[in-house]
PDB file of C-alpha atoms in Angstrom:
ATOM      1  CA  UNK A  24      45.604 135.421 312.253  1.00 42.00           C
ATOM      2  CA  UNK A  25      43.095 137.753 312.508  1.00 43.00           C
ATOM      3  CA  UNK A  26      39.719 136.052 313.458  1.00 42.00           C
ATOM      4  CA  UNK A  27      41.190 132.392 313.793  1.00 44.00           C
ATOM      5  CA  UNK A  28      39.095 130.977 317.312  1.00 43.00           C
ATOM      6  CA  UNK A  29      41.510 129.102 319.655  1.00 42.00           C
ATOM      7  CA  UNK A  30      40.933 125.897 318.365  1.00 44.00           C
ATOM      8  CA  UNK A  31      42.323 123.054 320.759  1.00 42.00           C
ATOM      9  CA  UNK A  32      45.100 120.953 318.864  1.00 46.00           C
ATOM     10  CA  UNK A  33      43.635 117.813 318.402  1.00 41.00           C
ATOM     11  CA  UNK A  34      44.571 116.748 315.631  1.00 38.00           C
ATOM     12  CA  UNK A  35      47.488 114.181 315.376  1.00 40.00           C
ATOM     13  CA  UNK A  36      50.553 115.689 313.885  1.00 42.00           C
ATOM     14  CA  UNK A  37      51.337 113.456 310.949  1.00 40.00           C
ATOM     15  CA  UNK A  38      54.481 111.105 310.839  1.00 42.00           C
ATOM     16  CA  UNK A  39      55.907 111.512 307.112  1.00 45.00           C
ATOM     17  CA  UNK A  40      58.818 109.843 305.638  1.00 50.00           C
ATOM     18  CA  UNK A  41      60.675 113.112 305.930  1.00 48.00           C
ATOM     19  CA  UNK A  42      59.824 113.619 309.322  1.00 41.00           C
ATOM     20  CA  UNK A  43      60.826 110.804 310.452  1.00 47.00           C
ATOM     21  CA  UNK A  44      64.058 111.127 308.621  1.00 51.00           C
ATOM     22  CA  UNK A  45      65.011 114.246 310.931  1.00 49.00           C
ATOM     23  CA  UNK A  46      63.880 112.540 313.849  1.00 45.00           C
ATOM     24  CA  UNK A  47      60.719 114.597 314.424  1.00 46.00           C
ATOM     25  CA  UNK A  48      56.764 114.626 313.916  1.00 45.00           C
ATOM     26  CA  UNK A  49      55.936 116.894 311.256  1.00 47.00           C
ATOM     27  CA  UNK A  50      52.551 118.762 312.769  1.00 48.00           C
ATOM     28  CA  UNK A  51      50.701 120.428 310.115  1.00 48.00           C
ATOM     29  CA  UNK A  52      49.869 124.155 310.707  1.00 46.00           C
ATOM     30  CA  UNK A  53      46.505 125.493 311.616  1.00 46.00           C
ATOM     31  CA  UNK A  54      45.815 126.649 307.549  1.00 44.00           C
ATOM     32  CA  UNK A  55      42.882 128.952 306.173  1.00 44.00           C
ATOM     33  CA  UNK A  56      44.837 129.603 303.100  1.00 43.00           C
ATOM     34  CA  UNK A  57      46.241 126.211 301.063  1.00 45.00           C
ATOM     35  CA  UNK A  58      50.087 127.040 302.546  1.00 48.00           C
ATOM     36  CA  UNK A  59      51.912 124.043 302.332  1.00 48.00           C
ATOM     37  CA  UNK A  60      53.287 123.096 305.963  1.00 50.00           C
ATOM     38  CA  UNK A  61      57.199 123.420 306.163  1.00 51.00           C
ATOM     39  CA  UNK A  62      58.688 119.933 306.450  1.00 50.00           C
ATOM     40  CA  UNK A  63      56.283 118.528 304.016  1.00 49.00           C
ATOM     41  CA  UNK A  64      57.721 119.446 300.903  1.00 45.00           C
ATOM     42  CA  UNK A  65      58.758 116.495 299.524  1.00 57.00           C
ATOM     43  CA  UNK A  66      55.582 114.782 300.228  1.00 69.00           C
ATOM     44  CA  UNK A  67      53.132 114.137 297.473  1.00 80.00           C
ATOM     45  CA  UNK A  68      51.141 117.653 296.823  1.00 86.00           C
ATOM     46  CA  UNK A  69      47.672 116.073 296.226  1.00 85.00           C
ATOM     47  CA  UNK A  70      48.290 113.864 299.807  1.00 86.00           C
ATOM     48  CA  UNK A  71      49.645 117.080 301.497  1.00 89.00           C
ATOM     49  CA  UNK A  72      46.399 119.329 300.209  1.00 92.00           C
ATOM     50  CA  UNK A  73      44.027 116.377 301.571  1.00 92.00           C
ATOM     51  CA  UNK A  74      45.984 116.465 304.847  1.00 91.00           C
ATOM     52  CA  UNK A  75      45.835 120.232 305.082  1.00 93.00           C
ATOM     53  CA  UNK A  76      41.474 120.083 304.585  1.00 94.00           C
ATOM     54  CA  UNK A  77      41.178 116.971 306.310  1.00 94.00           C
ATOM     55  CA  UNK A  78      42.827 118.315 309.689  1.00 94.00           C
ATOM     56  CA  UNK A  79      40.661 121.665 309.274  1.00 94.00           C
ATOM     57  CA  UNK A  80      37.023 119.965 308.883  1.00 95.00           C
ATOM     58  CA  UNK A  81      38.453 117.856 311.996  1.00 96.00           C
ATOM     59  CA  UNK A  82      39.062 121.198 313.867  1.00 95.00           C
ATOM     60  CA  UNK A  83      35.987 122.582 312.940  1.00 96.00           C
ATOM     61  CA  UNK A  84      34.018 119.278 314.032  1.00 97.00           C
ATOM     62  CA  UNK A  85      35.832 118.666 317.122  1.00 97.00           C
ATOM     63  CA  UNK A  86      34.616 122.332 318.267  1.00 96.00           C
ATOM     64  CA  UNK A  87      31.013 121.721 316.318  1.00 97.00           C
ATOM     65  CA  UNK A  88      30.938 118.568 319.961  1.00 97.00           C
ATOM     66  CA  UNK A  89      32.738 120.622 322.072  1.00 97.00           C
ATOM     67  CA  UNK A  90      30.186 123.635 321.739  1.00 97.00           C
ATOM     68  CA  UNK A  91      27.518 121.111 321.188  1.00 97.00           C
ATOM     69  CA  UNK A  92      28.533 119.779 324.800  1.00 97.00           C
ATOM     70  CA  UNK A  93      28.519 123.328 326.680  1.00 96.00           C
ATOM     71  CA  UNK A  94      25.539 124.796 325.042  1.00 97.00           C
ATOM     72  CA  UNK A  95      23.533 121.924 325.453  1.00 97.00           C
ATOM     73  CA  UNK A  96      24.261 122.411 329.955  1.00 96.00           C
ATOM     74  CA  UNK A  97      23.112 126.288 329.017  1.00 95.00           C
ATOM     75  CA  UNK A  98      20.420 125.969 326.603  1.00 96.00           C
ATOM     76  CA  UNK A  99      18.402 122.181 327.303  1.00 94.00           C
ATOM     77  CA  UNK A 100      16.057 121.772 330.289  1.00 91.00           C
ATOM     78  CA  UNK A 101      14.416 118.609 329.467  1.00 90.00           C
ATOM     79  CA  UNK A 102      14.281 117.320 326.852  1.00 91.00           C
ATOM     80  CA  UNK A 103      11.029 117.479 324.258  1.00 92.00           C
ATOM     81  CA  UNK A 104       9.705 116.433 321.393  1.00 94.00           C
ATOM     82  CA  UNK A 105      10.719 119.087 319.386  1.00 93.00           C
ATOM     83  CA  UNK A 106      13.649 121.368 319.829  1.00 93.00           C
ATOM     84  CA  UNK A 107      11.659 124.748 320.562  1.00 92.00           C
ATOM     85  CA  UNK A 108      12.414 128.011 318.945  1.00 94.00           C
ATOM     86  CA  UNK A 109      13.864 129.254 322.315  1.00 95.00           C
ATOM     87  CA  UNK A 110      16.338 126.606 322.912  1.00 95.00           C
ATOM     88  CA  UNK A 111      17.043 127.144 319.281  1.00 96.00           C
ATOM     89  CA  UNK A 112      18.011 130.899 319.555  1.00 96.00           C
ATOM     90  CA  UNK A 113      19.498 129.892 323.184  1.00 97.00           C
ATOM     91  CA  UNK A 114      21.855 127.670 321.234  1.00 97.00           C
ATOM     92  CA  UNK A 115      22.994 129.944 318.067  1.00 97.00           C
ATOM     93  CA  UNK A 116      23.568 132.960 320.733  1.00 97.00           C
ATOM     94  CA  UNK A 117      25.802 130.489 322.958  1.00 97.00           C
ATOM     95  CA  UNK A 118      28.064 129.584 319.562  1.00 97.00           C
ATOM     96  CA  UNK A 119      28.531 132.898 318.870  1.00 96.00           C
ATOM     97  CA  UNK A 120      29.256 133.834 322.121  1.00 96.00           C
ATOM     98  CA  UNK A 121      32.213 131.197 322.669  1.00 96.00           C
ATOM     99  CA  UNK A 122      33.572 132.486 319.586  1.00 95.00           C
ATOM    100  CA  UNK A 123      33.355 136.320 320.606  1.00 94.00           C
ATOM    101  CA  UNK A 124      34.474 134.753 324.688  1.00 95.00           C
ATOM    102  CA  UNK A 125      37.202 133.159 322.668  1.00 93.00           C
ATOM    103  CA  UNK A 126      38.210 136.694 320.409  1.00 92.00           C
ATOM    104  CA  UNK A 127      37.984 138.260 323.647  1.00 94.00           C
ATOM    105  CA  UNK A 128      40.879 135.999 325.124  1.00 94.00           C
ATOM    106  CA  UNK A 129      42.904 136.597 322.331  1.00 93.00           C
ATOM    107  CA  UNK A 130      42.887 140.140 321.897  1.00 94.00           C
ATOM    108  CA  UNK A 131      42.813 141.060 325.466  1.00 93.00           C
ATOM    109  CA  UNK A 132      45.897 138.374 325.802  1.00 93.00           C
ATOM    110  CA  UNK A 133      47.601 140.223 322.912  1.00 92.00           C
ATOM    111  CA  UNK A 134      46.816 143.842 324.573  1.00 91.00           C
ATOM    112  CA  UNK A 135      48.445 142.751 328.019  1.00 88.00           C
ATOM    113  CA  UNK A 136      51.445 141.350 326.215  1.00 87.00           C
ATOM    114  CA  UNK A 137      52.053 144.607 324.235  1.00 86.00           C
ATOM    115  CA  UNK A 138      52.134 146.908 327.417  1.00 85.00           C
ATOM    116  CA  UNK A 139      54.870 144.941 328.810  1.00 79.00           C
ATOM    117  CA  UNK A 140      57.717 145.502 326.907  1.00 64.00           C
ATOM    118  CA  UNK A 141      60.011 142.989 328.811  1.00 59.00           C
ATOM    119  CA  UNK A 142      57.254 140.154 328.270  1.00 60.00           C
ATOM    120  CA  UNK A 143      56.763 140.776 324.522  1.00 59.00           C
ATOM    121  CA  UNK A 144      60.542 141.041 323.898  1.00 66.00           C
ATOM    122  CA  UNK A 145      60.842 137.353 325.471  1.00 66.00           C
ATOM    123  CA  UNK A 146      57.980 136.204 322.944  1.00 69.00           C
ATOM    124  CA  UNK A 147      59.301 137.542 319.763  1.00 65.00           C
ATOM    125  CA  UNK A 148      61.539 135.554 317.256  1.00 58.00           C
TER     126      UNK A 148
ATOM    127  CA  UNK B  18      50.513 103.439 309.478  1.00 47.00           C
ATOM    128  CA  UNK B  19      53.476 102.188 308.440  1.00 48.00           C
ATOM    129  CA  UNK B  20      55.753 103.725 305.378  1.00 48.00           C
ATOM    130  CA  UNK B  21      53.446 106.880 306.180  1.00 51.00           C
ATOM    131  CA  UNK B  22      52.012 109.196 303.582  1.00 54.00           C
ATOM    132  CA  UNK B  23      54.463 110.117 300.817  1.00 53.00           C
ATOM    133  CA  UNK B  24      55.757 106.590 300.424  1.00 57.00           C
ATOM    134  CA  UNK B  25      54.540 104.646 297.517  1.00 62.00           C
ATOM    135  CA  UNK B  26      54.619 101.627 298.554  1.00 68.00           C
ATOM    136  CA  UNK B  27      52.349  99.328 301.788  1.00 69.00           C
ATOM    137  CA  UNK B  28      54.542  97.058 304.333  1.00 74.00           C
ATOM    138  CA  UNK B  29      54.068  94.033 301.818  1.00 74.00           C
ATOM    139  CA  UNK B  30      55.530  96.191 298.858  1.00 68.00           C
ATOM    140  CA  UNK B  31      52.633  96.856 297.269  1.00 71.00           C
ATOM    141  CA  UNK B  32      51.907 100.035 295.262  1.00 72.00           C
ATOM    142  CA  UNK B  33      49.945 102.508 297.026  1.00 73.00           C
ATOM    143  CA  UNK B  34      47.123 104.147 295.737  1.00 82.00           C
ATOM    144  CA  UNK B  35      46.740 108.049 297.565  1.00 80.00           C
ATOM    145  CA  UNK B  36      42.957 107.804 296.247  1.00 85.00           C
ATOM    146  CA  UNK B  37      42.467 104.665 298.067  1.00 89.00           C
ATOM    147  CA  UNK B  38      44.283 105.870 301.333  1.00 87.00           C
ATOM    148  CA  UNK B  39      42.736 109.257 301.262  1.00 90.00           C
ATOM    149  CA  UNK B  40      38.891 107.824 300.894  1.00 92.00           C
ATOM    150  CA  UNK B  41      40.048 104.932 303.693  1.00 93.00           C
ATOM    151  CA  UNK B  42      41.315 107.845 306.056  1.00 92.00           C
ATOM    152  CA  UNK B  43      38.123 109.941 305.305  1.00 94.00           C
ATOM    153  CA  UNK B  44      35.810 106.764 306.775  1.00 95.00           C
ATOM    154  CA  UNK B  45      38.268 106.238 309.647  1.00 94.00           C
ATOM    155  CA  UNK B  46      37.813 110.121 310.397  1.00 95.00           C
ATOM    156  CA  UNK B  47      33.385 110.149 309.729  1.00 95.00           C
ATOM    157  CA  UNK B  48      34.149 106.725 312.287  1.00 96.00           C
ATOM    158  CA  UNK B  49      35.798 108.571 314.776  1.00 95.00           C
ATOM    159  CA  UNK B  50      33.471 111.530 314.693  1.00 96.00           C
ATOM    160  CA  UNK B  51      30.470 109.016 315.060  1.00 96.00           C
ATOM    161  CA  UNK B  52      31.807 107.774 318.000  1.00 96.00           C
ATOM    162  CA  UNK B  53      32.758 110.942 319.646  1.00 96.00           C
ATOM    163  CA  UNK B  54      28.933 112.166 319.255  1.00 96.00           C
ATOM    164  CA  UNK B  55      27.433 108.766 320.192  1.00 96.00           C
ATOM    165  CA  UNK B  56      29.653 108.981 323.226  1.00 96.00           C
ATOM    166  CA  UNK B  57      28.910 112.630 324.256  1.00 97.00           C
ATOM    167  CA  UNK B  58      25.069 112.047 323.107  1.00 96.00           C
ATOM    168  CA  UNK B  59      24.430 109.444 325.734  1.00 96.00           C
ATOM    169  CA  UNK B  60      26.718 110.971 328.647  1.00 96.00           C
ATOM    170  CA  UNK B  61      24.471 114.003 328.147  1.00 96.00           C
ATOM    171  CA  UNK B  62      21.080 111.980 327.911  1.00 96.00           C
ATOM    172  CA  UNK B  63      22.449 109.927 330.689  1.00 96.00           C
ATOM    173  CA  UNK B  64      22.542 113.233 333.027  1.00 94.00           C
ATOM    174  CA  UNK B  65      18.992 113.811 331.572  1.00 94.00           C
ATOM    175  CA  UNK B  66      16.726 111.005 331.981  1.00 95.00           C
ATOM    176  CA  UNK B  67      18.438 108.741 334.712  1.00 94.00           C
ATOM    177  CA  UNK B  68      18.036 110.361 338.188  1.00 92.00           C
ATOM    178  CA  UNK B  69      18.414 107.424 340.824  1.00 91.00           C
ATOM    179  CA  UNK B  70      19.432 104.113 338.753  1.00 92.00           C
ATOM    180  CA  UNK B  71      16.863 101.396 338.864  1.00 92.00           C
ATOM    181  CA  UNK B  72      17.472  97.705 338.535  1.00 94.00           C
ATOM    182  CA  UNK B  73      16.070  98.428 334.721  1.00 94.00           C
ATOM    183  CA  UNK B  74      15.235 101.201 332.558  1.00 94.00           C
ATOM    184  CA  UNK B  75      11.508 101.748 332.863  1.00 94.00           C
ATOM    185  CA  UNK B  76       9.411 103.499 330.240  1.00 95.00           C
ATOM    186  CA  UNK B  77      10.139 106.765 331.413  1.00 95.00           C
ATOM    187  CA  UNK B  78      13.119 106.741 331.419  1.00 95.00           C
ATOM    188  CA  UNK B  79      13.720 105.031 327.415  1.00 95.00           C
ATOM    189  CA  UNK B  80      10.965 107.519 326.483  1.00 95.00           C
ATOM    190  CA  UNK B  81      13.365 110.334 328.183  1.00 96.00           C
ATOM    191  CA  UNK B  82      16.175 108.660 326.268  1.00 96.00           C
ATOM    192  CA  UNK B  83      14.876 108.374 322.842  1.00 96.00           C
ATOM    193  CA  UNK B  84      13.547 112.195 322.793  1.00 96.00           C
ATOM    194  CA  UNK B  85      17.339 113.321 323.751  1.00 96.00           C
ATOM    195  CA  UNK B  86      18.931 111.754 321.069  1.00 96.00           C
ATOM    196  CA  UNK B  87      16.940 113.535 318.835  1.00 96.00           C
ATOM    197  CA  UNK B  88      17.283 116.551 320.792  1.00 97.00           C
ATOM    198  CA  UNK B  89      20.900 115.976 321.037  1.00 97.00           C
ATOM    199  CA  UNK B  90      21.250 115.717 317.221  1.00 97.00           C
ATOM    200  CA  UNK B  91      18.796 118.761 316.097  1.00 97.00           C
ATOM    201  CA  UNK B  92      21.124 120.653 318.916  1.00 97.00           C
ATOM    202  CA  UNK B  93      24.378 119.489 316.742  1.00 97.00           C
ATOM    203  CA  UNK B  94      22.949 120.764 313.555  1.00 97.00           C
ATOM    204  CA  UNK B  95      21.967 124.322 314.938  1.00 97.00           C
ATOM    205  CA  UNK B  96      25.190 124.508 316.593  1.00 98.00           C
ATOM    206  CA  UNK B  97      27.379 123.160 313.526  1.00 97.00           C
ATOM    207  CA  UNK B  98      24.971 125.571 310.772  1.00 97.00           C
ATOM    208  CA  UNK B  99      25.637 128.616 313.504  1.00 97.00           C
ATOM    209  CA  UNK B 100      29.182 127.927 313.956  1.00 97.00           C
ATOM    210  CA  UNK B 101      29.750 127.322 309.725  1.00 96.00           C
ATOM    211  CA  UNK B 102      27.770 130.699 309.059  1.00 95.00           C
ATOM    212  CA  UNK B 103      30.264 132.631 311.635  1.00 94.00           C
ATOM    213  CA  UNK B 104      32.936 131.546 309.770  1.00 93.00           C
ATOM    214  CA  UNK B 105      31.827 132.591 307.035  1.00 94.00           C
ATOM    215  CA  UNK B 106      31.004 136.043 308.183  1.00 92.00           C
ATOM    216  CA  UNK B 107      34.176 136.360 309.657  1.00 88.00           C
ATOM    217  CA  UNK B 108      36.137 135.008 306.437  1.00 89.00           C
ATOM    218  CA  UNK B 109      34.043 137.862 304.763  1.00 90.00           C
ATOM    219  CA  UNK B 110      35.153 140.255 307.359  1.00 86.00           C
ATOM    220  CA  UNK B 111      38.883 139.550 306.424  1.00 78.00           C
TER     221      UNK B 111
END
């Protein structure tokens, strides 16, 4: 989807009584829309919405430390008793950055995959 | 957990209650995300403020620590408030 980050799959794929039934973890779908997951259909709706924001604010916080982590080795000498207005620009220029580094990745990926034909026929379905 | 969601019922037969086990799973998740910042927060002011460990932490060195916590957590804000206003650039982009 266009401008969806690569967001690393942490989040546990949830065991439902369906699921389990076919002998497989049903692992909700990375959603910006409400889409109900396939497999899940039988599950309660309300359950199955809270699942669907739950695992997104969990993706968006997991990258919130991740970024957190990085930009803090980039942007953080030593530390003072204020965060100055340096480090603070230092630190919204590195999140944008990983997302545009990230964008990059993706579409540059996706351009290399298009000009070989044999490669992209082996990825579609 | 066992029965899973989409079962009605707990491993003692009990009726389940998806408010209950939604606002239970949203403290287990803020629990989880406290621990994964305390953890990174004092690997990072660990790097910071301890160069060659002492028998103790002197003054210095809690001093060091106590600023980089709240260092560490202003730096979470910006970075969460930078990352939320991308998205929502980008979602108006779409």
């Amino acid at each position: 989807m266009r401008g969806e980050v690569i967001i690393p799959r942490r989040a546990s794929c949830w065991q439902t009584r369906e699921g389990r039934s076919r002998g497989r973890a049903v692992c909700p779908e990375p959603v910006m829309e409400a889409s109900s997951p396939a497999g899940l259909g039988a599950t309660d709706p309300q359950l199955q919405h809270f699942i669907e924001v739950e695992t997104q604010k969990q993706r968006f916080q997991q990258l919130v430390h991740q970024m957190t982590e990085l930009c803090w080795e980039k942007c953080m000498d030593k530390p003072g008793p204020k965060l100055d207005s340096r480090a603070e620009t230092c630190f919204v220029n590195c999140v944008e950055r990983f997302i545009d580094t990230s964008q990059f990745i993706l579409n540059r990926l996706e351009q290399t995959q298009k000009s070989k034909s044999a490669f992209s026929e082996s990825l579609s379905d | 957990m066992e029965g899973g969601f989409g079962s009605e019922f707990g491993a003692a037969g009990e009726k389940l209650d998806p408010g209950l086990i939604m606002e239970q799973v949203k403290v287990q998740i803020a629990v989880a995300n406290g621990q994964e910042l305390l953890q990174r927060m004092t690997d990072k002011c660990f790097r910071k403020c301890i160069g060659k460990p002492g028998s103790s932490l002197d003054n210095s060195e809690q001093k060091c620590i106590a600023m980089c916590m709240d260092r560490y957590m202003d730096a979470w804000n910006t970075v969460s408030q930078a990352y939320n206003s991308q998205l929502q650039r980008e979602r108006a982009n779409m």
